[in-house]
Coordinates of C-alpha atoms in Angstrom, one line a residue:
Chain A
X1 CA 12.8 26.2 3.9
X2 CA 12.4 29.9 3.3
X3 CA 12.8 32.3 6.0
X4 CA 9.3 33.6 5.3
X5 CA 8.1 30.8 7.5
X6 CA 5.5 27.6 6.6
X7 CA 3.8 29.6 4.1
X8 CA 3.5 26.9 1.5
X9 CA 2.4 27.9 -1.2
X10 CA -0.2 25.3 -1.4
X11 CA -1.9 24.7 -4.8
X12 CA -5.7 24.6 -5.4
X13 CA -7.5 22.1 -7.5
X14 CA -9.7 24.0 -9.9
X15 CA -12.7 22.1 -11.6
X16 CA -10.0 21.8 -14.5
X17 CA -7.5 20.0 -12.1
X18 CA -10.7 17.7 -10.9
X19 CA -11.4 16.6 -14.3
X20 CA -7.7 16.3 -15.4
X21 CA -7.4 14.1 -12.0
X22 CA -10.2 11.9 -12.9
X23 CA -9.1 10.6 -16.2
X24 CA -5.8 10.3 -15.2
X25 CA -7.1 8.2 -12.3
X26 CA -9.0 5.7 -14.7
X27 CA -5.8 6.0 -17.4
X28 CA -2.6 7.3 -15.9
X29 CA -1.2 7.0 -19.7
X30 CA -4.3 8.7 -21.5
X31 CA -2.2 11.1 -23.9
X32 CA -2.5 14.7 -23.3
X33 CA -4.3 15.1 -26.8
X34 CA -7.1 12.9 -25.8
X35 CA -7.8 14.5 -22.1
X36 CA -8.0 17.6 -24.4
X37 CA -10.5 16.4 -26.7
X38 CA -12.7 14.9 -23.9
X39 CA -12.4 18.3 -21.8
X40 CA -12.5 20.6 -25.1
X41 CA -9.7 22.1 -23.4
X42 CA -6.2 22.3 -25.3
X43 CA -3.3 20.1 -25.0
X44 CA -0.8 22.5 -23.5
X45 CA -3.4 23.4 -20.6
X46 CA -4.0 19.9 -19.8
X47 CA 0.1 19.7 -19.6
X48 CA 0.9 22.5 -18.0
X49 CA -2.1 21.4 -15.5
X50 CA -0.5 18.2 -15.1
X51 CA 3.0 19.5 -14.4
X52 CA 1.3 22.5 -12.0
X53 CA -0.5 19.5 -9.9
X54 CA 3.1 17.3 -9.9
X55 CA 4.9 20.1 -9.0
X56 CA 3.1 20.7 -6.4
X57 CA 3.2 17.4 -4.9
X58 CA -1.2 17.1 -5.1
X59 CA -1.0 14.2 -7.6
X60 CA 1.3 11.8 -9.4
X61 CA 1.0 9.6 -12.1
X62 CA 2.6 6.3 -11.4
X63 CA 3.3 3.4 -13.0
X64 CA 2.1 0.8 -9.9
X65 CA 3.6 -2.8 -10.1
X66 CA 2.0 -6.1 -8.5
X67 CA 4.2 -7.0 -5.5
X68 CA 4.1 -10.2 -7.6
X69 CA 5.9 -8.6 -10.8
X70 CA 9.1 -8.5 -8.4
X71 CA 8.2 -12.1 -6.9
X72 CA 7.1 -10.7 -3.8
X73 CA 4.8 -14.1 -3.3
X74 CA 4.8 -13.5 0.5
X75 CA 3.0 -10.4 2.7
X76 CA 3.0 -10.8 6.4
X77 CA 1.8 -7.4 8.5
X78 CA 3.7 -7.3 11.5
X79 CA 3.0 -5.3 14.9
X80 CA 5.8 -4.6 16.5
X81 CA 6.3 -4.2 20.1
X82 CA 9.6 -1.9 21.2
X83 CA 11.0 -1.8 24.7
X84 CA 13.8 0.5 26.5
X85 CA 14.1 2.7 23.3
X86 CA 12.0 5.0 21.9
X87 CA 9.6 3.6 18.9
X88 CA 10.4 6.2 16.4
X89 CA 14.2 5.3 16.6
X90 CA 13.6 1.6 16.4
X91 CA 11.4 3.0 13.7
X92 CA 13.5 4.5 11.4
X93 CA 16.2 1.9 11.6
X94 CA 13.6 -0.9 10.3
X95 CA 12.7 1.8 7.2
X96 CA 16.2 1.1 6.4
X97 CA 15.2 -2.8 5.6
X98 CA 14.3 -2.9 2.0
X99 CA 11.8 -6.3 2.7
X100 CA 9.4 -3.8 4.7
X101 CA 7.5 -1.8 2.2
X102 CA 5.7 0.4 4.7
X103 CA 6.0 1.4 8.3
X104 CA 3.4 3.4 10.9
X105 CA 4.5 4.4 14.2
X106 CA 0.6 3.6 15.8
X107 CA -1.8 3.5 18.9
X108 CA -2.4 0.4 20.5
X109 CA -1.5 -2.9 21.7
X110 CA 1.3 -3.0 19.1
X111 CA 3.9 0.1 18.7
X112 CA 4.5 0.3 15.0
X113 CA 2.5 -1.6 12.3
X114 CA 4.8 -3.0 9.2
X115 CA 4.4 -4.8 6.0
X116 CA 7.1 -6.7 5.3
X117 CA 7.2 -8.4 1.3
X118 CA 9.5 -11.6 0.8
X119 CA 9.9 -13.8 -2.0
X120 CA 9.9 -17.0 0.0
X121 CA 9.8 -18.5 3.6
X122 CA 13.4 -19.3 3.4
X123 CA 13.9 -15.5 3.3
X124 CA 12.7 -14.8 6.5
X125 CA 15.2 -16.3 9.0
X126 CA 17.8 -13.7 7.4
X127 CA 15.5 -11.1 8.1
X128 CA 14.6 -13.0 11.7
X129 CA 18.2 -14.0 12.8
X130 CA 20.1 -10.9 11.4
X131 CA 18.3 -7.9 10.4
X132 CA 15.8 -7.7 12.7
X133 CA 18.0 -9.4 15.7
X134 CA 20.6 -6.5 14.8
X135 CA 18.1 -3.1 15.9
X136 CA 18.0 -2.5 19.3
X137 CA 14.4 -2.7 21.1
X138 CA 12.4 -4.7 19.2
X139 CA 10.9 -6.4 22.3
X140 CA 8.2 -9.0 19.9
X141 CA 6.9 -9.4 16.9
X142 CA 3.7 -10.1 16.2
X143 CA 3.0 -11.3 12.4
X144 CA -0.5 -12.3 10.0
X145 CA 0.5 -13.6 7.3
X146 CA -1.7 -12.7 3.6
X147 CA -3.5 -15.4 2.3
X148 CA -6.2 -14.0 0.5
X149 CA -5.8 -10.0 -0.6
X150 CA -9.3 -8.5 -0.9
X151 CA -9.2 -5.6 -1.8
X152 CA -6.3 -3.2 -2.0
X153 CA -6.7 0.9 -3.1
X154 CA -3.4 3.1 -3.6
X155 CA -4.5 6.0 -5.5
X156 CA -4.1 8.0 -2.0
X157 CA -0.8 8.6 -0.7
X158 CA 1.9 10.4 0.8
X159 CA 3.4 12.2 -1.6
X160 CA 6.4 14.7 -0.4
Chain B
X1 CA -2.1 -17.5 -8.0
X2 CA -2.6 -19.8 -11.3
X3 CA 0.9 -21.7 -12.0
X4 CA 0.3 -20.4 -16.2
X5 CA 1.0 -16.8 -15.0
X6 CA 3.4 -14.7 -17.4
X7 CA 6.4 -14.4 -15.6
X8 CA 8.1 -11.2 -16.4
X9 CA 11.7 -11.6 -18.4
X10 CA 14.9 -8.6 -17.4
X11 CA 13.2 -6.8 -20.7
X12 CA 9.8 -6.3 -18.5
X13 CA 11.7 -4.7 -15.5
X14 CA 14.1 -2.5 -18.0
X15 CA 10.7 -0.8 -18.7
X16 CA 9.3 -1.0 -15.7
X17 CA 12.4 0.9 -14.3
X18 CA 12.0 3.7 -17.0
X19 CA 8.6 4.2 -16.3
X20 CA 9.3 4.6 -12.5
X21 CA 10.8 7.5 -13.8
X22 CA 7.8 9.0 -15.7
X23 CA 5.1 7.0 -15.9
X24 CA 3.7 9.0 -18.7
X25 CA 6.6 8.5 -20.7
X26 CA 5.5 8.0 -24.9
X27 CA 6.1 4.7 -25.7
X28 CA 8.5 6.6 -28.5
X29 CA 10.4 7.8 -25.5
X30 CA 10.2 4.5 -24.2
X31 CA 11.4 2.4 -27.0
X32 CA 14.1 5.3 -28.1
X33 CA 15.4 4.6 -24.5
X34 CA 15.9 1.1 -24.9
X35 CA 16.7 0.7 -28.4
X36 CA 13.3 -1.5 -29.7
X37 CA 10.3 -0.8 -31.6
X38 CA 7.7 1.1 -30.5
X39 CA 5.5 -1.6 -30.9
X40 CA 7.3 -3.9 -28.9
X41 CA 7.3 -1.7 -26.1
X42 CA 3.1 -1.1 -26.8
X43 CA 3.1 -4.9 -27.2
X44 CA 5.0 -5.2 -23.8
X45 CA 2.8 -2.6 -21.5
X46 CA -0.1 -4.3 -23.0
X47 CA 0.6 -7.8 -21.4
X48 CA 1.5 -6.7 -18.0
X49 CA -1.5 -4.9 -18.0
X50 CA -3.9 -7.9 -18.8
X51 CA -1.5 -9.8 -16.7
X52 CA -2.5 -7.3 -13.5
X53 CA 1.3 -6.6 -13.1
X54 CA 1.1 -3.0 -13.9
X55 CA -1.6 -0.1 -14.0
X56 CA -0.9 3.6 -14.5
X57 CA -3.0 5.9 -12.5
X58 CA -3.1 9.5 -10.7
X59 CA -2.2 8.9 -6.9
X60 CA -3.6 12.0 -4.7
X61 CA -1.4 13.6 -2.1
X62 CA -2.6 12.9 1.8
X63 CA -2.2 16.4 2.2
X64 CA -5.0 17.8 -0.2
X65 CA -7.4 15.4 1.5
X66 CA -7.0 16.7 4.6
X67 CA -4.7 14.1 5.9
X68 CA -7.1 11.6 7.0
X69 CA -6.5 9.4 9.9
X70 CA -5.0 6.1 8.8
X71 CA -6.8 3.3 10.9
X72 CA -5.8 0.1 11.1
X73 CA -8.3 -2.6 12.3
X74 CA -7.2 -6.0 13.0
X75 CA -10.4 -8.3 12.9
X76 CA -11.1 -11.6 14.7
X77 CA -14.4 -13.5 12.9
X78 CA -15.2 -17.1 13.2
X79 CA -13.5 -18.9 10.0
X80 CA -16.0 -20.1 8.1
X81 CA -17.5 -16.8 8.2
X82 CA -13.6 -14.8 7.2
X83 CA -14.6 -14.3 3.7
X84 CA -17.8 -12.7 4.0
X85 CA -16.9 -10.7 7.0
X86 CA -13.9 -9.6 4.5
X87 CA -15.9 -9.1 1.4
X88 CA -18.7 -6.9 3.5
X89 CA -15.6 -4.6 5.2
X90 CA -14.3 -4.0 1.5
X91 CA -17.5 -2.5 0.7
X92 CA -17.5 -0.2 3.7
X93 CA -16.8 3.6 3.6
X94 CA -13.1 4.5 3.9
X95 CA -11.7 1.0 3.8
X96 CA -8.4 1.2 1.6
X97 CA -7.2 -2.4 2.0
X98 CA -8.7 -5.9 3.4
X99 CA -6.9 -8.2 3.9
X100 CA -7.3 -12.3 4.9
X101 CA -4.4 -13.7 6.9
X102 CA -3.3 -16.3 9.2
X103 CA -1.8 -15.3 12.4
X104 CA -2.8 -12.6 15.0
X105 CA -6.1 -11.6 13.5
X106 CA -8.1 -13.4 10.5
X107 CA -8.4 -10.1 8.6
X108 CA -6.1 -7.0 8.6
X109 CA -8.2 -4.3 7.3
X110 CA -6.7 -0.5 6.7
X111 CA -8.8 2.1 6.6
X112 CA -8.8 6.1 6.0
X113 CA -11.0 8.7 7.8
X114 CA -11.6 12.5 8.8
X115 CA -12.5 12.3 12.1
X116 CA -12.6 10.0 15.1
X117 CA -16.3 10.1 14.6
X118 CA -16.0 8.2 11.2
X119 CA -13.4 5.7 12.8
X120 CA -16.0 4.8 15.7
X121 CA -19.0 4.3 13.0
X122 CA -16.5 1.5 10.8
X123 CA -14.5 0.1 12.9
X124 CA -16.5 0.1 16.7
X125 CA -20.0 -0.4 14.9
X126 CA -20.7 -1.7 11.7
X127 CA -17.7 -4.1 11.8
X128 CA -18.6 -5.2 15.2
X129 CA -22.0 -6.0 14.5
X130 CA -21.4 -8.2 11.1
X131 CA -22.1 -11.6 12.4
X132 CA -19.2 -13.6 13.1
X133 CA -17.1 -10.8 14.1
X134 CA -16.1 -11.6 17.3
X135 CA -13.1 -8.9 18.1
X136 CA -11.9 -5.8 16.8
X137 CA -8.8 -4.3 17.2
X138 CA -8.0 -0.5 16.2
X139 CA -4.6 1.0 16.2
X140 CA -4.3 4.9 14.6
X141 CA -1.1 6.0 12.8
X142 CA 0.6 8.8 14.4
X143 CA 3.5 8.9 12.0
X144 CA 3.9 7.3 8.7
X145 CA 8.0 6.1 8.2
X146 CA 7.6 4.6 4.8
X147 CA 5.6 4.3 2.0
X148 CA 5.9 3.1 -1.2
X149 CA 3.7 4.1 -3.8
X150 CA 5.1 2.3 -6.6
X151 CA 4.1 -1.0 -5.4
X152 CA 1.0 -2.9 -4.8
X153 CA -1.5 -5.4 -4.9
X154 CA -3.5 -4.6 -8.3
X155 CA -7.3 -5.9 -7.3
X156 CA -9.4 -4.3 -9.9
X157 CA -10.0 -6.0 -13.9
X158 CA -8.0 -4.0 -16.4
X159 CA -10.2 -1.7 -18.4
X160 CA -8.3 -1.3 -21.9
X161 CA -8.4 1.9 -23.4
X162 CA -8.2 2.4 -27.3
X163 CA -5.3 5.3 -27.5
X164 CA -3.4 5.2 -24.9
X165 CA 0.0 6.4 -26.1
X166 CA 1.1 8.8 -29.0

């Protein structure tokens, strides 16, 4: 961090950006040639727009994979309940665990909501019996298991 | 889940890993990389995509949204009503993810808002009053740990699109 401060520099979507967004959004791999046609804009503004918006950290273009392309056939959401440590500790020791693909400290009943991906049952007493057993403060676990994903959005994200 | 699903060979996931990368990689690049034909590689990103492995798209930083609150509402609806009480959240404004499970609640739903006042309109009204609901449990994210972008559930039909590399 500078020593001018939080002063980020913060970067503003024009209509430009917007439109550039959009298709990307739809096409993540739409060439910058055909964005330009589309937006009768030319080729280097839509990549220099593009690199202006990633730099930035506003937008990414990613390639996103089914949890099944890695054989990820199993999704439970866990709450977590901690007890005699603080959660964020407890926290940041199960973001070391590659199996759980996202964690929120949260409100609630439960301390910290996570999503934990496996490829079968058989995987989860290692997690149970030694990862999990090994952190400090994890007081219960509370899990629902995925049959059935409805619906599932991931073009808004943290990005930093 | 149909058992004639394309499993995806160690060439698959030697692309995939470039492409995590840059995801907007030429397929040239692509291919140059790993020492194939173009074609194979336009061949390749084809099938994952009708297979609903893969999708390219823009993700939008939290922070130039505002950074919404990130709700998550753990429902409890008779089961024989689960799917349509699922299918009716999906439609509702804000909701990023619904999902049907088996365990603490029948249906973990996540969902993404500006203000408190748009939480209690989803998640303390209109799920509540959807018939068959009969408990609703909301929990706010004060601090997000982890996060992977990169991975997902791909929901939507793939929408091909005639040029999509150079």
């Amino acid at each position: 961090m500078a020593g001018n401060g939080i002063k980020s520099s913060r970067y503003e979507f024009d209509d430009t950006d917007r439109k550039i967004l959009e298709l990307l959004k739809a096409n993540g791999r739409a060439t910058n040639q055909k964005i330009a046609r589309l937006l009768k804009i030319s080729a280097a503004t839509v990549s220099a727009r593009i690199r202006q918006m990633e730099d930035a950290k506003a937008m990414k273009v990613v390639a996103a994979t089914d949890f099944a392309a890695f054989g990820y056939n199993i999704l439970i959401a866990i709450g977590v309940e901690v007890q005699g440590r603080p959660a964020e500790d407890v926290a940041k020791e199960l973001a070391r665990l590659p199996q759980i693909l996202s964690i929120n400290l949260v409100t609630g009943a439960k301390d910290i909501e996570i999503l934990l991906a496996v490829q079968q049952f058989s995987e989860l007493s290692d997690f149970l019996l030694n990862d999990i057993a090994a952190i400090k403060g994890v007081r219960s676990l509370s899990p629902a298991i995925a049959v059935d994903i409805v619906k599932f959005d991931f073009d808004i994200a943290p990005l930093s | 889940m149909s058992g004639s699903r394309y499993q995806l060979d160690a060439f698959d996931h030697q692309i995939l890993e470039v492409l995590a990368g840059d995801a907007r990689l030429s397929n040239r690049k692509i291919a140059q990389t790993l020492g194939v034909t173009e074609g194979t590689i336009r061949g390749r990103l084809k099938r994952l995509q009708e297979e609903n492995y893969l999708r390219f798209t823009a993700i939008t930083a939290l922070s130039y949204l505002g950074n919404p609150l990130l709700v998550f509402i753990g429902v409890t609806a008779e089961q024989g009503r689960v799917k349509d009480v699922a299918q009716a959240i999906a439609e509702m404004a804000g909701i990023r993810s619904v999902i049907i499970t088996l365990g603490r609640f029948n249906i973990h739903v996540v969902g993404m808002y500006g203000s408190l006042e748009e939480v209690l309109g989803v998640a303390n009204n209109a799920i509540l009053a959807l018939p068959g609901v009969r408990h609703v449990e909301t929990s706010i994210s004060v601090k997000q740990l982890k996060y992977d972008s990169r991975l997902a559930k791909i929901t939507r039909p793939f929408v091909p699109s005639d040029d999509d590399e150079d």
